[in-house]
Amino acid sequence: MIDTQNLILRAENVSKKYHSGGVDVKALDDITIDIKAGEFIMITGRNGSGKFVEGNKTTHLPEKLKMELRLSQLGYIFQEYALIAELTAIENVMLPAMMLESSKVAKSKALKMLSKMNLQNKVKRLPSQLSGGEQQKVAIARALINEPTIIFADEPTANLDSIASKEVLEIFKSLNEHDNITIIMITHEPEELVYASRIIQLSDGKLV
Amino acid sequence: MIKQLKLPFYLAFQYIRRGRKWTLFLTIFLMTIAFINLIFIPSLFSGIIDGSNKQIINTMTGDIYISPQDGNDYIGQKDEVLQKIKNIDGVDSASAKTLVPARLKQGNIAGSWQTFAVNPDNDRNVSNISSKIISGSYLDADDVDQIIIGRQIAGGTDVEENALSLKGATVGEKVTLVFDGKPKDFTIKGIYNSNFVESDKRAFITEKALNQIIPSTKNKASTINIKLNGSANQDEVIGKVKNLNMNAKVYPWQESTGLMKTVSSSFASINVLLSITSVTIAAVTILIIIYVTIINKRKEIGILRAIGIRPYIIILSYVFLSAIYALAGIVTGTAVFSLILVPYFEAHPFVLPICNAVLVLDWQNYIIRAEIIFFVSLLAGFIPAVIVTRAKMLTAILGR
């Protein structure tokens, strides 16, 4: 019997194999993970242990939630920032909001988000004119603009120096604690695990 | 609806505004070439047909021509008929030609060239032969032993039909017109070159000269050519000429095109084949350009999907991008064509035996071809965008 109280996401009996170097590798081997609202989860493990697949396959939602959870309620943050090169910081941030609101409203929300990230003076810069940490903060602002319930972050600090990494993690912590956003983050860095409310360690496709 | 189109248009606009300028320039350049390729050959064919039609009008028939009724050799009361025709609204001028029943020869060389008697003053107003003299001068009304001959009669090593000509006759030399076995010598007063082989196989003497040789042809014409003023309606004038009841047949110039009708019809068939080829080449070129552009933006498409932009918005943004490329290509192509190619070929026309051909843009054809290239571009943007947006989001983002 599944306890669905506060359950926001469930990955149930998930298996995934991939083929690498002529060998079948079990990325996920029949694992089940429940994620509750408001958790700050870090998924960790060695390369090839299935963290990335896990981060992107947690799609088994309780029926009730399935109806409520829309794409706009999910925010994605990628290791490589994934900003649109031709758009300025504010244009990148306002883009998801433009799906739902007028461009005027989207712009004002984007400005607010960028101010929250202390980037109010760099709104008109293109990604190529921003540092790695600044680009990641723009990506976070973009992920937040539609007020998501869950944020998926795939090694968001992998390309950042220690100062910028700490800034990003503090932002996640604040979002989790003050805005009650559920955060699912994949990381390689053991020192980052202190920010998590729960750690999921994978090894050879199994939960450890 | 407009709100839903705003975001894809915004994306397409930003791709162009902030994308690589060199790539944008090359893309528009290729679209321009594809469009010019599509309109060049039809315009050249239009130019050849238009040029040859003008040659027929200006050197042979005028806008309207009148022939004797079947069974008659001549139109009678020529001077009165000409006067009545000149008084009709829409008629600029009219000129009568009388076919001279004589054989033209020089020494031992004789040919089956047609010789006409004209009133030089009238003929100047209808035909442009008087302005095509390349040696000597045109006839005067009082000339009675002077003749002008076309370049194909005079001949010369650079003449297309030299073998059938007088092989190099020059101004001042004598030629003979033989009437019913009686010869009459004429001095070549001028040689003309209209660049229309059929017209350049004719010779002209004055009415006064013909009347002296064959008095029975006085006030008679084999044909009357009418030149209309710019705004005149051809059918209306034909109707008014017919109402003169002069016992003759009245035709628009189009009825005398003969050879050119076949040429025009062949050009139309060639044009269709070339158009299909050009459209195919343009379509494939555009498809490759847009496909390469979109494949290079696979990562961005993945990002857009990941941040919640719906696939149809992404697809539409590339359709708009293609539309902008196509419009830029059409506008640039039209500008290059109209402002560079057309003036260049007007200054350096293609020299053909029927006319000096320039490029003539048929606007109806132009619009059809612009529409074709536009819709092909939309399709070329749509197909690869659909393929790429169907790829797995993360595969696209990570470039796997």
Coordinates of C-alpha atoms in Angstrom, one line a residue:
Chain A
M1 CA 0.0 0.0 0.0
I2 CA 1.4 3.3 -1.1
D3 CA 1.4 6.2 1.5
T4 CA 0.3 9.1 -0.7
Q5 CA 0.3 11.7 2.0
N6 CA 2.3 14.7 0.8
L7 CA 3.6 12.5 -2.0
I8 CA 4.4 14.6 -5.0
L9 CA 6.3 12.1 -7.2
R10 CA 6.8 8.4 -7.3
A11 CA 9.3 6.4 -9.4
E12 CA 8.0 2.9 -9.2
N13 CA 9.9 -0.2 -10.3
V14 CA 11.9 1.7 -12.8
S15 CA 14.5 -0.1 -14.8
K16 CA 16.8 1.3 -17.5
K17 CA 19.6 -0.3 -19.5
Y18 CA 21.9 1.4 -21.8
H19 CA 24.6 0.0 -24.2
S20 CA 28.1 1.3 -23.8
G21 CA 31.4 0.0 -25.1
G22 CA 29.7 -3.2 -26.2
V23 CA 28.4 -3.9 -22.8
D24 CA 24.8 -3.6 -21.4
V25 CA 24.9 -1.4 -18.4
K26 CA 22.0 -1.4 -15.9
A27 CA 21.5 2.2 -15.1
L28 CA 18.4 1.5 -13.0
D29 CA 17.5 -1.9 -11.7
D30 CA 13.9 -2.0 -10.5
I31 CA 14.0 0.8 -8.1
T32 CA 11.1 2.6 -6.4
I33 CA 11.5 6.1 -5.0
D34 CA 8.8 8.3 -3.3
I35 CA 9.3 12.0 -3.2
K36 CA 7.3 14.2 -0.8
A37 CA 6.4 17.8 -1.2
G38 CA 9.0 20.2 0.3
E39 CA 11.9 17.8 0.2
F40 CA 15.3 18.8 -0.9
I41 CA 16.6 15.6 -2.4
M42 CA 20.1 15.0 -3.7
I43 CA 20.8 12.0 -5.9
T44 CA 24.4 10.9 -5.9
G45 CA 26.6 8.1 -7.0
R46 CA 29.4 7.3 -9.4
N47 CA 29.3 8.1 -13.1
G48 CA 27.0 5.7 -14.8
S49 CA 25.2 4.7 -11.6
G50 CA 21.9 5.9 -13.0
K51 CA 21.6 9.4 -11.4
F52 CA 20.9 11.1 -14.6
V53 CA 18.3 8.6 -15.8
E54 CA 16.7 8.7 -12.4
G55 CA 16.5 12.5 -12.5
N56 CA 14.6 12.2 -15.8
K57 CA 12.4 9.2 -15.2
T58 CA 10.6 10.1 -12.1
T59 CA 7.3 10.3 -13.9
H60 CA 5.1 7.9 -12.0
L61 CA 2.7 10.3 -10.3
P62 CA -0.3 9.4 -8.1
E63 CA -3.4 9.8 -10.2
K64 CA -4.6 12.8 -8.2
L65 CA -1.4 14.6 -8.7
K66 CA -1.1 13.6 -12.3
M67 CA -4.1 15.8 -13.1
E68 CA -2.6 18.7 -11.2
L69 CA 1.0 18.7 -12.2
R70 CA 1.5 20.4 -15.4
L71 CA 4.7 21.2 -17.3
S72 CA 4.6 24.8 -16.1
Q73 CA 4.8 23.4 -12.5
L74 CA 8.2 21.8 -13.2
G75 CA 11.4 23.7 -13.4
Y76 CA 14.5 22.3 -15.1
I77 CA 18.1 23.4 -14.4
F78 CA 20.9 21.9 -16.4
Q79 CA 24.6 21.5 -15.8
E80 CA 25.4 23.5 -19.0
Y81 CA 22.9 26.3 -18.2
A82 CA 21.0 25.7 -21.4
L83 CA 20.3 29.3 -22.2
I84 CA 19.3 30.4 -25.6
A85 CA 22.3 32.1 -27.0
E86 CA 20.4 34.7 -29.1
L87 CA 18.3 35.9 -26.1
T88 CA 19.4 38.3 -23.4
A89 CA 19.2 37.3 -19.7
I90 CA 15.7 38.8 -19.3
E91 CA 14.5 37.4 -22.6
N92 CA 15.7 33.9 -21.5
V93 CA 13.9 34.2 -18.2
M94 CA 10.6 35.6 -19.5
L95 CA 10.3 33.0 -22.3
P96 CA 8.5 30.3 -20.2
A97 CA 6.2 32.9 -18.8
M98 CA 5.3 34.1 -22.3
M99 CA 3.5 30.8 -22.8
L100 CA 1.0 31.8 -20.1
E101 CA 1.1 35.6 -19.8
S102 CA 1.4 38.7 -21.9
S103 CA 4.9 39.7 -22.7
K104 CA 4.5 42.8 -20.4
V105 CA 3.6 40.6 -17.4
A106 CA 6.3 38.1 -18.3
K107 CA 8.9 40.9 -18.5
S108 CA 8.0 42.3 -15.1
K109 CA 8.1 38.8 -13.5
A110 CA 11.4 38.1 -15.2
L111 CA 12.9 41.4 -13.8
K112 CA 11.7 40.4 -10.3
M113 CA 13.3 36.9 -10.6
L114 CA 16.6 38.3 -11.9
S115 CA 16.6 40.9 -9.1
K116 CA 16.1 38.0 -6.7
M117 CA 19.3 36.5 -8.2
N118 CA 21.1 39.9 -7.9
L119 CA 21.3 40.2 -11.6
Q120 CA 19.2 43.3 -12.0
N121 CA 22.1 45.1 -13.6
K122 CA 22.8 42.5 -16.2
V123 CA 19.3 41.9 -17.6
K124 CA 20.2 43.0 -21.1
R125 CA 23.4 40.9 -21.4
L126 CA 23.6 37.9 -23.7
P127 CA 24.6 34.5 -22.1
S128 CA 28.1 34.9 -23.7
Q129 CA 28.5 38.1 -21.8
L130 CA 27.8 36.5 -18.4
S131 CA 30.1 34.3 -16.1
G132 CA 29.2 30.7 -15.5
G133 CA 27.7 31.4 -12.1
E134 CA 25.6 34.3 -13.6
Q135 CA 24.4 32.1 -16.4
Q136 CA 23.3 29.4 -13.9
K137 CA 21.5 32.0 -11.9
V138 CA 19.7 33.1 -15.0
A139 CA 18.8 29.5 -15.6
I140 CA 17.4 29.3 -12.0
A141 CA 15.4 32.5 -12.5
R142 CA 14.0 31.0 -15.7
A143 CA 13.1 27.7 -13.9
L144 CA 11.3 29.8 -11.2
I145 CA 9.3 32.2 -13.3
N146 CA 6.2 30.0 -13.6
E147 CA 6.3 29.3 -9.8
P148 CA 7.0 25.6 -10.2
T149 CA 6.2 23.0 -7.5
I150 CA 9.3 20.9 -8.3
I151 CA 12.7 21.8 -9.6
F152 CA 14.9 19.3 -11.3
A153 CA 18.6 20.3 -11.2
D154 CA 21.1 18.1 -13.1
E155 CA 24.6 18.8 -11.6
P156 CA 23.9 22.6 -11.5
T157 CA 27.2 23.4 -9.9
A158 CA 29.4 21.1 -12.0
N159 CA 30.8 23.9 -14.1
L160 CA 31.0 26.5 -11.4
D161 CA 33.8 27.6 -9.0
S162 CA 33.3 27.0 -5.3
I163 CA 32.0 30.5 -4.6
A164 CA 29.4 30.4 -7.4
S165 CA 28.5 26.8 -6.4
K166 CA 27.8 27.9 -2.8
E167 CA 25.7 30.8 -4.1
V168 CA 23.6 28.5 -6.2
L169 CA 23.1 26.0 -3.4
E170 CA 22.1 28.8 -1.0
I171 CA 19.5 29.9 -3.5
F172 CA 18.2 26.3 -3.7
K173 CA 18.1 26.1 0.1
S174 CA 16.2 29.3 0.3
L175 CA 13.7 28.2 -2.3
N176 CA 13.2 25.0 -0.5
E177 CA 12.9 26.5 3.0
H178 CA 11.0 29.7 2.3
D179 CA 9.1 29.0 -0.9
N180 CA 8.5 25.3 -0.1
I181 CA 9.7 24.2 -3.6
T182 CA 10.6 20.5 -3.8
I183 CA 14.1 20.2 -5.2
I184 CA 15.5 17.1 -6.8
M185 CA 19.2 17.7 -7.5
I186 CA 21.8 15.4 -9.0
T187 CA 25.3 15.9 -7.7
H188 CA 28.8 14.4 -7.7
E189 CA 30.1 16.6 -4.9
P190 CA 30.0 15.1 -1.4
E191 CA 30.4 18.5 0.3
E192 CA 27.1 19.6 -1.3
L193 CA 25.1 16.8 0.3
V194 CA 24.8 18.8 3.6
Y195 CA 22.2 21.0 1.9
A196 CA 19.9 18.0 1.3
S197 CA 17.0 17.0 3.5
R198 CA 17.4 13.4 2.0
I199 CA 20.1 11.8 0.0
I200 CA 19.5 9.0 -2.5
Q201 CA 22.6 7.1 -3.3
L202 CA 22.7 4.9 -6.4
S203 CA 25.2 2.2 -7.2
D204 CA 25.0 -0.2 -10.1
G205 CA 21.4 0.9 -10.7
K206 CA 20.3 0.0 -7.1
L207 CA 19.5 2.2 -4.1
V208 CA 22.2 2.0 -1.6
Chain B
M1 CA -4.9 33.4 -32.0
I2 CA -2.7 36.5 -32.4
K3 CA -1.4 35.9 -28.9
Q4 CA -0.4 32.4 -29.8
L5 CA 1.4 33.6 -32.9
K6 CA 3.3 36.3 -31.0
L7 CA 5.7 34.0 -29.2
P8 CA 6.9 32.1 -32.3
F9 CA 7.2 35.3 -34.2
Y10 CA 9.2 36.8 -31.3
L11 CA 11.5 33.8 -31.3
A12 CA 12.0 33.9 -35.1
F13 CA 12.7 37.6 -34.9
Q14 CA 15.3 37.2 -32.1
Y15 CA 17.1 34.4 -34.0
I16 CA 17.5 36.8 -36.9
R17 CA 18.3 39.8 -34.9
R18 CA 20.9 38.2 -32.7
G19 CA 22.0 35.2 -34.9
R20 CA 25.2 35.2 -36.8
K21 CA 25.1 38.0 -39.4
W22 CA 27.3 36.1 -41.9
T23 CA 25.0 33.0 -41.7
L24 CA 22.0 35.3 -42.2
F25 CA 23.6 37.0 -45.2
L26 CA 24.5 33.7 -46.8
T27 CA 21.0 32.3 -46.3
I28 CA 19.4 35.3 -47.8
F29 CA 21.9 35.3 -50.6
L30 CA 21.1 31.7 -51.5
M31 CA 17.3 32.4 -51.3
T32 CA 17.9 35.4 -53.6
I33 CA 19.8 33.3 -56.1
A34 CA 17.1 30.6 -55.9
F35 CA 14.4 33.2 -56.6
I36 CA 16.3 34.9 -59.5
N37 CA 16.9 31.4 -61.0
L38 CA 13.2 31.0 -60.9
I39 CA 12.3 34.2 -62.7
F40 CA 15.3 34.7 -65.1
I41 CA 14.4 32.1 -67.8
P42 CA 10.7 33.0 -68.0
S43 CA 11.6 36.7 -68.2
L44 CA 14.1 35.9 -71.0
F45 CA 11.4 34.0 -72.9
S46 CA 9.0 36.8 -72.3
G47 CA 11.6 39.2 -73.6
I48 CA 12.2 37.2 -76.7
I49 CA 8.4 36.8 -77.4
D50 CA 7.8 40.5 -76.6
G51 CA 10.8 41.6 -78.7
S52 CA 9.7 39.6 -81.7
N53 CA 6.1 40.8 -81.4
K54 CA 7.4 44.4 -81.4
Q55 CA 9.5 43.6 -84.5
I56 CA 6.4 42.3 -86.3
I57 CA 4.4 45.4 -85.3
N58 CA 7.2 47.9 -86.0
T59 CA 8.6 46.5 -89.2
M60 CA 5.8 44.6 -90.9
T61 CA 2.2 45.0 -89.8
G62 CA 1.6 47.9 -87.5
D63 CA -1.0 47.2 -84.7
I64 CA -3.7 46.5 -87.2
Y65 CA -3.4 45.5 -90.8
I66 CA -5.9 45.4 -93.7
S67 CA -5.7 43.0 -96.6
P68 CA -7.8 42.8 -99.8
Q69 CA -10.8 40.6 -99.8
D70 CA -10.2 37.0 -101.2
G71 CA -10.0 37.2 -105.0
N72 CA -8.8 40.8 -105.1
D73 CA -5.2 41.8 -105.4
Y74 CA -5.6 45.3 -104.1
I75 CA -7.6 47.6 -101.7
G76 CA -9.1 50.3 -103.9
Q77 CA -9.5 54.0 -103.2
K78 CA -6.4 53.8 -101.1
D79 CA -6.0 57.6 -100.4
E80 CA -9.6 58.0 -99.3
V81 CA -9.4 54.9 -97.1
L82 CA -6.2 56.1 -95.5
Q83 CA -7.7 59.5 -94.7
K84 CA -10.8 57.9 -93.2
I85 CA -8.7 55.5 -91.1
K86 CA -6.5 58.4 -89.9
N87 CA -9.6 60.2 -88.6
I88 CA -10.7 57.3 -86.4
D89 CA -10.2 57.9 -82.7
G90 CA -7.3 55.9 -81.4
V91 CA -5.4 55.8 -84.7
D92 CA -2.0 57.4 -84.6
S93 CA -1.1 56.9 -88.2
A94 CA -1.6 54.7 -91.2
S95 CA 0.4 53.7 -94.2
A96 CA -0.3 51.7 -97.4
K97 CA 2.1 49.2 -99.0
T98 CA 1.7 48.0 -102.5
L99 CA 3.4 44.7 -103.4
V100 CA 5.5 45.3 -106.5
P101 CA 4.9 42.5 -109.0
A102 CA 8.6 42.4 -110.0
R103 CA 11.7 40.2 -109.5
L104 CA 14.7 41.8 -107.9
K105 CA 18.2 41.0 -109.3
Q106 CA 21.7 42.2 -109.5
G107 CA 23.8 40.8 -112.3
N108 CA 23.2 37.1 -112.3
I109 CA 21.9 36.9 -108.8
A110 CA 18.1 37.0 -108.4
G111 CA 16.0 36.3 -105.4
S112 CA 12.4 35.8 -104.4
W113 CA 12.5 38.9 -102.1
Q114 CA 9.4 41.0 -101.7
T115 CA 9.5 44.6 -102.9
F116 CA 6.9 47.1 -101.7
A117 CA 6.0 50.6 -102.8
V118 CA 5.3 53.0 -100.0
N119 CA 4.7 56.6 -99.3
P120 CA 7.9 57.3 -97.3
D121 CA 6.2 60.1 -95.3
N122 CA 3.4 57.8 -94.1
D123 CA 5.7 54.8 -93.7
R124 CA 8.0 56.7 -91.3
N125 CA 5.0 57.2 -89.0
V126 CA 4.0 53.5 -88.9
S127 CA 7.1 51.5 -89.4
N128 CA 10.6 51.9 -87.8
I129 CA 12.5 50.8 -90.9
S130 CA 13.5 54.4 -91.6
S131 CA 15.3 54.5 -88.3
K132 CA 17.1 51.2 -89.0
I133 CA 19.2 52.3 -91.9
I134 CA 22.8 51.1 -91.4
S135 CA 24.2 52.5 -94.7
G136 CA 23.0 55.3 -96.9
S137 CA 19.6 56.9 -96.2
Y138 CA 15.9 56.3 -96.3
L139 CA 13.6 57.1 -99.2
D140 CA 12.2 60.5 -100.0
A141 CA 8.7 60.9 -101.5
D142 CA 10.1 62.1 -104.9
D143 CA 12.6 59.3 -105.3
V144 CA 11.8 57.5 -108.6
D145 CA 14.8 55.4 -109.3
Q146 CA 16.0 54.7 -105.7
I147 CA 15.5 51.6 -103.6
I148 CA 16.3 50.6 -100.1
I149 CA 17.0 46.9 -99.3
G150 CA 17.2 44.9 -96.1
R151 CA 20.5 43.5 -94.8
Q152 CA 19.5 39.9 -95.7
I153 CA 19.1 41.0 -99.4
A154 CA 22.4 43.0 -99.4
G155 CA 24.3 40.1 -97.8
G156 CA 27.8 40.1 -96.5
T157 CA 30.0 37.7 -94.6
D158 CA 28.4 38.5 -91.3
V159 CA 24.8 38.1 -92.6
E160 CA 22.8 35.1 -91.6
E161 CA 21.4 34.3 -95.1
N162 CA 24.4 35.5 -97.1
A163 CA 24.2 32.5 -99.4
L164 CA 20.8 33.5 -100.6
S165 CA 21.7 37.3 -100.8
L166 CA 23.3 39.7 -103.3
K167 CA 26.5 38.8 -101.3
G168 CA 27.7 42.2 -100.4
A169 CA 25.7 44.8 -102.3
T170 CA 26.4 48.3 -101.2
V171 CA 24.8 51.7 -101.3
G172 CA 25.2 53.3 -104.7
E173 CA 25.2 50.0 -106.6
K174 CA 22.5 49.3 -109.1
V175 CA 19.8 46.6 -108.8
T176 CA 17.2 45.7 -111.3
L177 CA 13.4 45.2 -110.9
V178 CA 12.0 43.1 -113.7
F179 CA 8.3 43.8 -114.4
D180 CA 6.7 41.4 -116.9
G181 CA 10.1 40.8 -118.5
K182 CA 10.8 44.6 -118.6
P183 CA 13.8 45.6 -116.5
K184 CA 14.1 48.9 -114.6
D185 CA 17.3 49.8 -112.8
F186 CA 17.3 51.3 -109.3
T187 CA 20.2 52.7 -107.3
I188 CA 20.5 51.3 -103.7
K189 CA 19.9 54.4 -101.6
G190 CA 20.0 52.7 -98.2
I191 CA 20.4 49.3 -96.5
Y192 CA 18.5 48.7 -93.3
N193 CA 18.9 46.2 -90.5
S194 CA 15.9 45.7 -88.2
N195 CA 17.4 42.6 -86.6
F196 CA 14.4 40.7 -87.8
V197 CA 15.4 38.3 -90.5
E198 CA 12.0 38.1 -92.1
S199 CA 11.7 41.9 -92.3
D200 CA 15.2 42.3 -93.6
K201 CA 14.4 40.2 -96.6
R202 CA 12.3 43.1 -98.1
A203 CA 13.0 46.0 -100.4
F204 CA 11.1 49.3 -100.7
I205 CA 10.6 51.9 -103.5
T206 CA 8.3 54.9 -103.5
E207 CA 4.7 54.9 -104.7
K208 CA 5.7 57.6 -107.2
A209 CA 8.2 55.1 -108.8
L210 CA 5.7 52.3 -109.0
N211 CA 3.0 54.6 -110.4
Q212 CA 5.4 55.6 -113.2
I213 CA 6.2 51.9 -114.0
I214 CA 2.7 50.4 -113.5
P215 CA 0.2 53.3 -113.7
S216 CA -2.7 50.8 -113.0
T217 CA -1.5 50.5 -109.4
K218 CA -2.2 54.2 -108.7
N219 CA -4.5 54.7 -105.6
K220 CA -4.3 50.9 -104.8
A221 CA -2.7 49.1 -101.9
S222 CA -1.9 45.5 -101.1
T223 CA -2.0 46.2 -97.4
I224 CA -2.7 49.0 -95.1
N225 CA -0.8 49.1 -91.7
I226 CA -2.3 51.1 -88.8
K227 CA -0.5 52.3 -85.8
L228 CA -2.6 53.0 -82.7
N229 CA -1.9 55.6 -80.1
G230 CA -0.9 54.4 -76.6
S231 CA -4.4 54.4 -75.0
A232 CA -6.4 53.0 -77.9
N233 CA -8.3 49.8 -77.7
Q234 CA -7.4 47.5 -80.5
D235 CA -10.7 45.7 -80.8
E236 CA -12.7 49.0 -80.8
V237 CA -10.5 50.5 -83.6
I238 CA -10.9 47.2 -85.6
G239 CA -14.6 47.6 -85.2
K240 CA -14.6 51.2 -86.4
V241 CA -12.3 50.3 -89.4
K242 CA -14.7 47.5 -90.4
N243 CA -17.5 50.0 -90.3
L244 CA -15.8 51.9 -93.1
N245 CA -17.2 49.1 -95.4
M246 CA -14.1 49.3 -97.7
N247 CA -14.4 45.7 -98.9
A248 CA -11.3 44.5 -97.2
K249 CA -10.3 42.2 -94.3
V250 CA -9.1 43.8 -91.0
Y251 CA -6.8 41.9 -88.7
P252 CA -5.0 42.5 -85.4
W253 CA -1.2 42.2 -85.7
Q254 CA -1.5 38.9 -83.6
E255 CA -3.0 37.2 -86.7
S256 CA 0.2 37.6 -88.7
T257 CA 2.6 36.1 -86.2
G258 CA 2.7 32.7 -87.9
L259 CA 6.2 31.5 -87.2
M260 CA 6.3 33.3 -83.8
K261 CA 3.1 31.5 -82.7
T262 CA 5.0 28.2 -83.0
V263 CA 8.1 29.7 -81.2
S264 CA 5.9 31.1 -78.4
S265 CA 4.1 27.8 -77.9
S266 CA 7.5 26.0 -77.8
F267 CA 8.8 28.5 -75.4
A268 CA 5.7 28.0 -73.2
S269 CA 6.4 24.2 -73.1
I270 CA 10.2 24.8 -72.4
N271 CA 9.2 27.3 -69.7
V272 CA 7.0 24.8 -67.9
L273 CA 9.8 22.2 -67.9
L274 CA 12.4 24.7 -66.8
S275 CA 10.0 26.1 -64.1
I276 CA 9.5 22.6 -62.7
T277 CA 13.3 22.1 -62.6
S278 CA 13.9 25.5 -61.1
V279 CA 11.2 25.1 -58.4
T280 CA 12.6 21.7 -57.5
I281 CA 16.1 23.1 -57.2
A282 CA 14.8 26.1 -55.2
A283 CA 12.8 23.7 -52.9
V284 CA 15.8 21.4 -52.3
T285 CA 18.1 24.4 -51.7
I286 CA 15.7 26.0 -49.2
L287 CA 15.1 22.7 -47.5
I288 CA 18.8 22.1 -47.1
I289 CA 19.4 25.7 -45.8
I290 CA 16.5 25.5 -43.3
Y291 CA 17.4 21.9 -42.3
V292 CA 21.0 22.8 -41.6
T293 CA 19.8 25.9 -39.6
I294 CA 17.4 23.8 -37.6
I295 CA 19.8 20.9 -37.0
N296 CA 22.3 23.4 -35.6
K297 CA 19.6 24.6 -33.3
R298 CA 18.7 21.2 -32.0
K299 CA 20.0 22.0 -28.6
E300 CA 18.0 25.2 -28.4
I301 CA 14.9 23.3 -29.5
G302 CA 15.5 20.8 -26.7
I303 CA 15.9 23.7 -24.2
L304 CA 12.7 25.4 -25.4
R305 CA 10.8 22.2 -24.9
A306 CA 12.4 21.6 -21.4
I307 CA 11.4 25.0 -20.2
G308 CA 7.8 24.4 -21.2
I309 CA 7.5 25.9 -24.7
R310 CA 5.0 23.8 -26.6
P311 CA 6.2 22.0 -29.8
Y312 CA 3.8 23.8 -32.0
I313 CA 5.2 27.1 -30.9
I314 CA 8.7 25.9 -31.7
I315 CA 7.6 24.6 -35.1
L316 CA 5.8 27.8 -35.9
S317 CA 8.9 29.8 -34.9
Y318 CA 10.9 28.0 -37.6
V319 CA 8.1 28.3 -40.1
F320 CA 8.2 32.1 -39.4
L321 CA 12.0 32.1 -39.7
S322 CA 11.7 30.3 -43.1
A323 CA 9.0 32.8 -44.1
I324 CA 11.3 35.7 -43.2
Y325 CA 14.2 34.2 -45.2
A326 CA 11.8 33.6 -48.1
L327 CA 10.5 37.1 -48.1
A328 CA 14.0 38.6 -47.8
G329 CA 15.1 36.4 -50.7
I330 CA 12.1 37.5 -52.8
V331 CA 12.5 41.2 -52.0
T332 CA 16.3 41.1 -52.6
G333 CA 15.9 38.9 -55.7
T334 CA 13.3 41.4 -57.1
A335 CA 15.6 44.3 -56.4
V336 CA 18.6 42.7 -58.0
F337 CA 16.5 41.6 -60.9
S338 CA 14.8 44.9 -61.5
L339 CA 17.6 47.3 -60.6
I340 CA 20.7 45.4 -61.9
L341 CA 19.8 42.6 -64.3
V342 CA 17.0 44.2 -66.3
P343 CA 19.0 47.5 -66.9
Y344 CA 22.2 45.4 -67.7
F345 CA 20.4 43.4 -70.4
E346 CA 18.7 46.5 -71.8
A347 CA 22.2 47.9 -72.4
H348 CA 23.6 44.5 -73.5
P349 CA 20.7 42.6 -75.0
F350 CA 20.9 39.0 -76.3
V351 CA 21.2 39.4 -80.1
L352 CA 18.9 36.9 -81.8
P353 CA 17.9 36.7 -85.5
I354 CA 14.3 37.7 -84.6
C355 CA 15.0 40.5 -82.1
N356 CA 17.4 41.9 -79.5
A357 CA 16.0 40.2 -76.5
V358 CA 15.9 41.9 -73.1
L359 CA 14.4 40.6 -69.8
V360 CA 10.7 41.3 -69.4
L361 CA 9.1 40.5 -66.1
D362 CA 5.6 39.1 -66.5
W363 CA 4.1 40.2 -63.1
Q364 CA 1.5 37.4 -63.1
N365 CA 4.3 34.9 -63.5
Y366 CA 6.3 36.7 -61.0
I367 CA 3.6 36.5 -58.3
I368 CA 3.0 32.8 -59.0
R369 CA 6.8 32.1 -58.6
A370 CA 7.0 34.3 -55.5
E371 CA 4.1 32.4 -54.0
I372 CA 5.7 29.0 -54.9
I373 CA 9.0 29.9 -53.3
F374 CA 7.2 31.3 -50.2
F375 CA 5.1 28.1 -49.7
V376 CA 8.0 25.8 -50.4
S377 CA 10.0 27.7 -47.7
L378 CA 7.2 27.3 -45.2
L379 CA 7.2 23.6 -45.9
A380 CA 11.0 23.5 -45.7
G381 CA 10.8 25.1 -42.3
F382 CA 8.0 23.0 -41.1
I383 CA 9.3 19.5 -42.0
P384 CA 12.7 19.6 -40.2
A385 CA 11.2 21.5 -37.2
V386 CA 8.7 18.7 -36.8
I387 CA 11.4 16.1 -37.0
V388 CA 13.7 17.8 -34.5
T389 CA 10.9 18.6 -32.0
R390 CA 9.9 15.0 -32.0
A391 CA 13.5 14.0 -30.9
K392 CA 13.9 13.2 -27.2
M393 CA 14.3 16.5 -25.2
L394 CA 17.5 15.6 -23.4
T395 CA 19.1 14.0 -26.4
A396 CA 18.6 17.3 -28.2
I397 CA 19.9 19.4 -25.3
L398 CA 23.0 17.2 -24.7
G399 CA 23.6 16.9 -28.4
R400 CA 23.6 13.1 -28.3

